[in-house]
Short mmCIF file of C-alpha atoms in Angstrom, two decimals:
data_model
loop_
_atom_site.label_atom_id
_atom_site.label_comp_id
_atom_site.label_asym_id
_atom_site.label_seq_id
_atom_site.Cartn_x
_atom_site.Cartn_y
_atom_site.Cartn_z
CA MET A 438 -11.31 -9.66 10.69
CA TYR A 439 -10.99 -9.90 14.44
CA HIS A 440 -13.91 -7.76 15.59
CA ARG A 441 -14.68 -7.83 19.30
CA ASP A 442 -11.50 -9.80 19.99
CA LYS A 443 -10.21 -9.16 23.52
CA ARG A 444 -6.59 -9.82 22.59
CA SER A 445 -4.27 -6.88 22.02
CA VAL A 446 -1.20 -6.68 19.77
CA LEU A 447 1.76 -4.33 20.10
CA THR A 448 2.63 -2.50 16.89
CA LEU A 449 5.43 -0.30 15.59
CA ASP A 450 5.65 2.19 12.72
CA ALA A 451 9.36 2.07 11.93
CA GLY A 452 10.46 5.27 10.23
CA GLY A 453 14.05 6.18 9.47
CA THR A 454 13.98 9.04 11.99
CA ASN A 455 11.42 8.02 14.63
CA PHE A 456 9.75 4.87 15.91
CA VAL A 457 6.04 5.15 16.76
CA PHE A 458 4.70 2.42 19.07
CA SER A 459 1.07 1.58 19.75
CA ALA A 460 -1.37 -1.20 20.65
CA ILE A 461 -4.39 -2.48 18.72
CA LYS A 462 -7.43 -4.33 20.06
CA ASP A 463 -10.72 -4.98 18.26
CA ASN A 464 -9.17 -3.29 15.18
CA ARG A 465 -8.79 -0.03 17.12
CA GLU A 466 -5.80 1.79 18.53
CA ILE A 467 -6.28 1.65 22.31
CA ILE A 468 -3.55 4.04 23.52
CA ASP A 469 -1.94 7.28 22.47
CA PRO A 470 1.16 6.38 20.43
CA VAL A 471 4.63 6.43 22.00
CA GLU A 472 7.32 8.08 19.86
CA LEU A 473 11.07 7.52 20.30
CA PRO A 474 14.13 8.25 18.16
CA ALA A 475 15.19 5.47 15.76
CA TYR A 476 19.02 5.73 15.90
CA PRO A 477 19.45 4.12 12.46
CA ASP A 478 23.27 4.27 12.64
CA ASP A 479 23.72 2.71 16.09
CA LEU A 480 22.48 -0.86 16.59
CA HIS A 481 22.69 -0.80 20.40
CA GLN A 482 20.71 2.42 20.74
CA CYS A 483 18.25 1.36 18.03
CA LEU A 484 17.45 -1.94 19.77
CA HIS A 485 17.26 -0.16 23.14
CA SER A 486 14.74 2.29 21.64
CA ILE A 487 12.60 -0.57 20.30
CA VAL A 488 12.58 -2.43 23.62
CA THR A 489 11.88 0.77 25.58
CA GLY A 490 8.98 1.67 23.28
CA PHE A 491 7.29 -1.71 23.59
CA LYS A 492 7.77 -1.74 27.38
CA GLU A 493 6.13 1.67 27.61
CA VAL A 494 3.14 0.46 25.56
CA MET A 495 2.79 -2.65 27.74
CA GLN A 496 2.55 -0.46 30.83
CA ARG A 497 -0.32 1.48 29.27
CA ILE A 498 -2.60 -1.46 28.39
CA ASP A 499 -4.71 -3.48 30.82
CA ASN A 500 -3.89 -6.99 29.60
CA THR A 501 -0.94 -9.08 28.47
CA PRO A 502 -0.53 -8.67 24.70
CA ALA A 503 -0.95 -11.70 22.47
CA ALA A 504 1.90 -10.77 20.16
CA ILE A 505 4.17 -8.12 18.71
CA SER A 506 3.50 -7.38 15.06
CA PHE A 507 4.93 -4.58 12.93
CA ALA A 508 6.36 -3.42 9.63
CA PHE A 509 10.09 -2.95 9.16
CA PRO A 510 11.99 -2.00 6.01
CA GLY A 511 13.58 -4.69 3.86
CA PRO A 512 15.43 -6.52 2.49
CA ALA A 513 14.64 -9.08 5.16
CA ASP A 514 13.76 -12.70 5.83
CA TYR A 515 10.47 -11.70 7.42
CA GLU A 516 9.33 -15.24 8.22
CA ASN A 517 12.38 -15.78 10.42
CA GLY A 518 12.59 -12.18 11.63
CA ILE A 519 16.05 -11.45 10.17
CA ILE A 520 16.62 -7.89 8.95
CA GLY A 521 19.19 -7.46 6.17
CA ASP A 522 21.25 -4.64 4.66
CA LEU A 523 18.98 -1.60 4.92
CA PRO A 524 19.98 1.63 3.13
CA ASN A 525 18.15 3.74 5.73
CA PHE A 526 19.24 1.63 8.74
CA PRO A 527 23.02 1.07 8.41
CA ALA A 528 23.07 -0.44 11.91
CA PHE A 529 21.31 -3.57 10.60
CA ARG A 530 23.81 -4.36 7.86
CA GLY A 531 25.06 -7.91 7.89
CA GLY A 532 21.78 -9.42 9.08
CA ILE A 533 20.27 -8.85 12.53
CA ALA A 534 17.91 -11.34 14.18
CA LEU A 535 15.39 -8.72 15.30
CA GLY A 536 12.43 -11.09 15.60
CA PRO A 537 14.22 -13.69 17.76
CA TYR A 538 15.75 -10.86 19.84
CA LEU A 539 12.33 -9.43 20.69
CA ARG A 540 10.93 -12.91 21.40
CA GLU A 541 13.73 -13.40 23.95
CA LYS A 542 13.10 -10.00 25.52
CA PHE A 543 9.31 -10.22 25.84
CA GLY A 544 8.43 -13.92 25.66
CA LEU A 545 5.82 -13.15 22.98
CA PRO A 546 5.30 -14.26 19.38
CA VAL A 547 6.83 -11.68 17.04
CA PHE A 548 5.70 -11.09 13.46
CA ILE A 549 7.56 -8.74 11.13
CA ASN A 550 6.48 -7.84 7.62
CA ASN A 551 7.03 -5.04 5.14
CA ASP A 552 4.82 -1.97 5.14
CA GLY A 553 3.42 -2.61 1.65
CA ASN A 554 2.09 -6.02 2.69
CA LEU A 555 0.53 -4.79 5.93
CA PHE A 556 -0.93 -1.70 4.24
CA ALA A 557 -2.60 -3.97 1.68
CA TYR A 558 -3.89 -6.31 4.39
CA GLY A 559 -5.39 -3.48 6.43
CA GLU A 560 -7.16 -1.96 3.42
CA ALA A 561 -8.42 -5.36 2.27
CA LEU A 562 -9.90 -6.29 5.64
CA ALA A 563 -11.09 -2.99 7.07
CA GLY A 564 -10.64 -0.25 4.47
CA ALA A 565 -11.10 0.25 0.75
CA LEU A 566 -12.18 -3.26 -0.26
CA PRO A 567 -15.14 -3.70 2.12
CA GLU A 568 -16.13 -0.06 1.55
CA ILE A 569 -16.28 -0.52 -2.24
CA ASN A 570 -18.34 -3.71 -1.85
CA LYS A 571 -20.68 -1.86 0.51
CA GLU A 572 -21.18 0.90 -2.06
CA LEU A 573 -21.86 -1.66 -4.79
CA GLU A 574 -24.49 -3.31 -2.59
CA ALA A 575 -26.11 0.06 -1.91
CA THR A 576 -26.53 0.69 -5.64
CA GLY A 577 -28.08 -2.75 -6.24
CA ASN A 578 -24.99 -4.02 -8.08
CA SER A 579 -24.32 -7.70 -7.37
CA LYS A 580 -20.64 -7.46 -8.31
CA ARG A 581 -18.22 -8.02 -5.39
CA TYR A 582 -14.44 -7.69 -5.25
CA ARG A 583 -12.22 -10.07 -3.27
CA ASN A 584 -8.72 -9.17 -4.42
CA LEU A 585 -6.62 -6.06 -3.84
CA LEU A 586 -3.31 -4.60 -4.99
CA ALA A 587 -2.03 -1.80 -2.75
CA VAL A 588 0.97 0.42 -3.43
CA THR A 589 2.71 3.02 -1.30
CA LEU A 590 4.29 6.12 -2.80
CA GLY A 591 6.93 7.62 -0.54
CA THR A 592 10.65 7.18 0.10
CA GLY A 593 10.29 4.13 -2.13
CA PHE A 594 7.67 2.27 -4.17
CA GLY A 595 6.07 -0.38 -1.96
CA GLY A 596 3.39 -2.92 -2.74
CA GLY A 597 1.26 -5.72 -1.36
CA VAL A 598 -1.37 -8.14 -2.62
CA VAL A 599 -4.34 -9.74 -0.86
CA ILE A 600 -6.20 -12.59 -2.57
CA ASP A 601 -9.59 -13.49 -1.09
CA ASN A 602 -8.60 -12.14 2.36
CA LYS A 603 -5.23 -13.94 2.29
CA LEU A 604 -2.01 -11.94 2.21
CA LEU A 605 0.35 -12.99 -0.57
CA THR A 606 3.77 -13.26 1.07
CA GLY A 607 5.42 -15.62 -1.42
CA ASP A 608 7.95 -18.39 -0.81
CA ASN A 609 10.74 -15.87 -0.21
CA GLY A 610 8.73 -13.12 1.46
CA CYS A 611 8.72 -11.11 -1.79
CA GLY A 612 5.05 -11.49 -2.76
CA GLY A 613 3.45 -8.25 -3.92
CA ASP A 614 6.74 -6.34 -4.19
CA VAL A 615 6.73 -3.88 -7.08
CA TRP A 616 9.78 -1.66 -6.63
CA LEU A 617 12.09 -3.76 -8.84
CA SER A 618 9.62 -3.83 -11.74
CA ALA A 619 10.78 -2.32 -15.04
CA ASN A 620 10.58 1.44 -15.43
CA LYS A 621 8.34 2.51 -18.31
CA TYR A 622 10.88 4.93 -19.77
CA ASP A 623 13.96 2.73 -19.37
CA ASN A 624 13.49 -0.96 -18.67
CA HIS A 625 17.06 -1.13 -17.34
CA LEU A 626 15.93 1.11 -14.49
CA ILE A 627 13.77 -0.05 -11.60
CA ALA A 628 10.26 1.38 -11.32
CA GLU A 629 11.14 3.00 -7.98
CA GLU A 630 13.50 5.41 -9.79
CA GLY A 631 10.34 6.98 -11.23
CA VAL A 632 8.01 6.41 -8.27
CA SER A 633 9.51 7.88 -5.10
CA ILE A 634 10.34 11.12 -3.32
CA ARG A 635 13.66 11.35 -5.13
CA ALA A 636 11.86 10.84 -8.46
CA ILE A 637 9.51 13.78 -7.86
CA LYS A 638 12.42 16.02 -6.87
CA ARG A 639 14.50 14.95 -9.88
CA ALA A 640 11.61 15.37 -12.32
CA TYR A 641 10.88 18.89 -11.10
CA ARG A 642 14.54 19.88 -11.40
CA GLU A 643 14.70 18.51 -14.95
CA LEU A 644 11.43 20.06 -16.10
CA SER A 645 11.84 23.45 -14.43
CA GLY A 646 15.58 23.99 -14.47
CA ASP A 647 15.32 24.91 -10.78
CA GLU A 648 18.20 23.22 -8.92
CA SER A 649 16.74 23.97 -5.46
CA ASN A 650 16.34 20.96 -3.19
CA LEU A 651 12.55 21.22 -2.91
CA SER A 652 10.47 18.63 -1.05
CA PRO A 653 7.46 16.90 -2.68
CA LYS A 654 5.22 19.00 -0.40
CA GLU A 655 6.82 22.19 -1.72
CA ILE A 656 6.48 20.95 -5.30
CA PHE A 657 2.82 20.15 -4.61
CA ASP A 658 2.31 23.68 -3.25
CA ILE A 659 3.80 25.02 -6.49
CA ALA A 660 1.36 22.84 -8.47
CA GLU A 661 -1.49 24.25 -6.38
CA GLY A 662 -0.36 27.83 -6.98
CA ILE A 663 0.34 28.34 -3.26
CA LYS A 664 4.11 28.64 -3.67
CA ALA A 665 6.09 30.47 -6.35
CA GLY A 666 7.68 28.25 -8.98
CA ASN A 667 7.10 26.53 -12.31
CA ARG A 668 3.54 25.28 -11.88
CA GLU A 669 3.41 23.31 -15.13
CA ALA A 670 6.66 21.52 -14.26
CA ALA A 671 5.32 20.68 -10.80
CA ILE A 672 2.10 19.21 -12.20
CA GLN A 673 4.02 17.24 -14.83
CA SER A 674 6.33 15.83 -12.13
CA PHE A 675 3.39 14.20 -10.35
CA GLU A 676 1.79 13.12 -13.63
CA ARG A 677 5.02 11.40 -14.69
CA LEU A 678 5.10 9.52 -11.39
CA GLY A 679 1.48 8.45 -11.92
CA GLU A 680 2.26 7.24 -15.43
CA ILE A 681 5.28 5.16 -14.37
CA ALA A 682 3.38 3.72 -11.39
CA GLY A 683 0.44 2.97 -13.69
CA PHE A 684 2.74 0.98 -15.98
CA THR A 685 3.87 -1.30 -13.14
CA ILE A 686 0.37 -1.53 -11.66
CA SER A 687 -0.99 -2.61 -15.05
CA GLU A 688 1.58 -5.38 -15.36
CA SER A 689 0.66 -6.56 -11.86
CA LEU A 690 -3.09 -6.38 -12.49
CA ASN A 691 -2.82 -8.83 -15.38
CA ILE A 692 -2.11 -11.38 -12.65
CA VAL A 693 -3.86 -10.00 -9.54
CA ASP A 694 -7.09 -8.62 -11.12
CA GLY A 695 -8.32 -6.64 -8.12
CA ILE A 696 -9.05 -3.22 -6.67
CA VAL A 697 -6.06 -0.82 -6.49
CA VAL A 698 -5.40 1.31 -3.40
CA ILE A 699 -2.77 4.04 -3.23
CA GLY A 700 -1.11 5.14 0.02
CA GLY A 701 2.00 6.88 1.28
CA GLY A 702 2.84 10.56 1.66
CA ILE A 703 3.04 11.33 -2.05
CA ALA A 704 -0.53 10.04 -2.49
CA ASN A 705 -1.68 13.39 -1.10
CA ALA A 706 -1.06 14.67 -4.64
CA GLN A 707 -3.61 12.17 -6.01
CA LYS A 708 -5.47 14.88 -7.97
CA TYR A 709 -2.47 14.96 -10.35
CA ILE A 710 -1.25 11.37 -9.97
CA LEU A 711 -4.42 9.30 -10.37
CA PRO A 712 -5.66 10.67 -13.73
CA ALA A 713 -2.24 9.96 -15.29
CA MET A 714 -2.11 6.54 -13.64
CA VAL A 715 -5.58 5.51 -14.83
CA LYS A 716 -4.87 6.84 -18.34
CA GLU A 717 -1.80 4.58 -18.51
CA MET A 718 -3.85 1.63 -17.26
CA ASN A 719 -6.43 2.23 -19.98
CA GLY A 720 -3.83 2.37 -22.75
CA ILE A 721 -3.38 -0.10 -25.59
CA ARG A 722 -1.06 -2.89 -26.73
CA LYS A 723 -0.46 -4.23 -30.25
CA THR A 724 0.49 -7.45 -31.98
CA VAL A 725 3.13 -7.80 -34.69
CA ASN A 726 0.29 -7.80 -37.23
CA GLY A 727 -1.00 -4.49 -35.91
CA ASP A 728 -3.99 -5.84 -34.00
CA ILE A 729 -4.88 -3.55 -31.09
CA PHE A 730 -5.76 -4.76 -27.60
CA PRO A 731 -6.52 -2.88 -24.37
CA ARG A 732 -3.66 -2.55 -21.88
CA LEU A 733 -5.87 -4.47 -19.43
CA GLN A 734 -8.85 -6.74 -19.94
CA MET A 735 -10.61 -4.55 -17.36
CA LYS A 736 -11.51 -0.88 -17.73
CA ALA A 737 -9.89 1.18 -14.95
CA TYR A 738 -11.80 3.94 -13.15
CA ASN A 739 -10.53 6.72 -10.91
CA LEU A 740 -12.74 6.38 -7.84
CA GLU A 741 -11.64 9.79 -6.54
CA ASP A 742 -13.53 11.30 -9.50
CA GLU A 743 -17.27 11.28 -8.74
CA ASN A 744 -18.29 10.87 -12.39
CA GLU A 745 -15.97 7.90 -12.94
CA LYS A 746 -16.99 6.40 -9.62
CA ALA A 747 -20.68 6.54 -10.63
CA ILE A 748 -19.88 4.63 -13.84
CA PHE A 749 -17.84 2.09 -11.89
CA LEU A 750 -20.69 1.46 -9.44
CA LYS A 751 -23.33 1.28 -12.16
CA ASN A 752 -24.95 -2.14 -12.53
CA GLU A 753 -24.18 -3.25 -16.09
CA SER A 754 -25.03 -6.92 -15.66
CA GLU A 755 -26.98 -8.61 -18.45
CA ILE A 756 -29.24 -11.62 -18.81
CA ALA A 757 -28.35 -14.65 -20.93
CA THR A 758 -30.70 -17.47 -21.90
CA ILE A 759 -29.58 -20.97 -21.02
CA PRO A 760 -29.58 -23.10 -24.24
CA ASP A 761 -32.35 -25.67 -24.61
CA SER A 762 -34.35 -24.20 -21.74
CA ASN A 763 -36.56 -21.28 -20.88
CA LYS A 764 -34.30 -20.32 -18.00
CA THR A 765 -31.96 -17.34 -17.82
CA THR A 766 -28.87 -16.37 -15.87
CA THR A 767 -27.22 -13.07 -15.06
CA TYR A 768 -23.62 -12.21 -15.87
CA HIS A 769 -21.31 -9.19 -15.59
CA ALA A 770 -20.88 -7.98 -19.16
CA VAL A 771 -18.32 -5.27 -18.38
CA LYS A 772 -15.03 -5.94 -16.59
CA LYS A 773 -14.11 -3.08 -14.26
CA ILE A 774 -11.35 -2.17 -11.86
CA GLY A 775 -11.29 0.76 -9.43
CA VAL A 776 -8.36 2.86 -8.23
CA ARG A 777 -8.62 4.94 -5.07
CA THR A 778 -6.51 6.37 -2.27
CA SER A 779 -6.33 4.83 1.19
CA MET A 780 -9.56 4.89 3.15
CA LEU A 781 -7.93 4.33 6.54
CA GLY A 782 -4.78 6.37 6.12
CA THR A 783 -1.49 4.60 5.48
CA SER A 784 -0.23 4.32 9.08
CA ARG A 785 -3.58 3.13 10.45
CA ALA A 786 -3.99 0.60 7.65
CA ILE A 787 -0.52 -0.80 8.39
CA ALA A 788 -1.34 -1.08 12.11
CA ILE A 789 -4.66 -2.86 11.46
CA GLY A 790 -2.91 -5.11 8.94
CA ALA A 791 -0.23 -5.98 11.50
CA TYR A 792 -2.89 -6.72 14.14
CA ASN A 793 -4.93 -9.03 11.92
CA PHE A 794 -1.83 -10.72 10.50
CA ALA A 795 -0.63 -11.60 14.01
CA LEU A 796 -3.96 -12.98 15.20
CA ASN A 797 -4.39 -14.91 11.97
CA GLN A 798 -0.94 -16.48 12.42
CA LEU A 799 -1.73 -17.35 16.04
CA SER A 800 -4.93 -19.06 14.92
#
């Protein structure tokens, strides 16, 4: 992490409706964000909005920025800065060289990535991962975690992986992506069909019979008893999302083996999502002969539940005697994994991830 680094990096939170521009230095936002309309259907106006936003940010900081670094929706060739056919940004269909365009305009290095990757990077360097290790140290537990799988629950199902402080981008820029994983209830469907805003809305309609076009926030309010509606159907809608997400997360954890962090707008309903997610992760698998195995080699714990968190943090290391000697060694007898929501907040984690990614690339 680039603590006390005097360089600043321009960042952008690219939503389908608005663009929010900012600048990061020393892992902190150093200006009030600048917000401009996105114009997703008009390429000329969209590019003009991006350039105007970055120019406004540059006028507000006291030094020349080292780079521009931000998240933009895919599909894209992020390494070369080419944005592809975006469902939410029709203006970019056919492939637009956004990175090279901004390099020409500002004469700065430009790094573009997807939000899942940068969210994971921010949480791994400055959020959930160091915080969990700090809590383990405080309890006298020698266990430390170095790997992280982060997922975002929102318009779509995003993901990112960090291995020992290194972001997994992959050879094609697809490292850590989860949205195309198989759906638990129909493996011909993508996981995102069960883990997204549209999935919550569809599930509530199916379970309640209410054909109203309710938002996830309204469905959450029904689950909380704040708004009139079918409360059981609302709760089950979020639980179903947690179960389907947990299925994909479990498949990913068999390779990644790290802490899990959940972000995105739908994560605000974590009180219903996480228990179902962790239950799925702690399920079982069988062999043809009927032998039963755990869904994961590691036991998963919901770190938003204080009782489960206490068990997760508990030091369960044991002592083994070294053969043919009177010496001993300590080992971790229980394999554990923790699941929690974002510590930094999704947008801030993405910005910090973008900042550190840019400075790391420059180095």
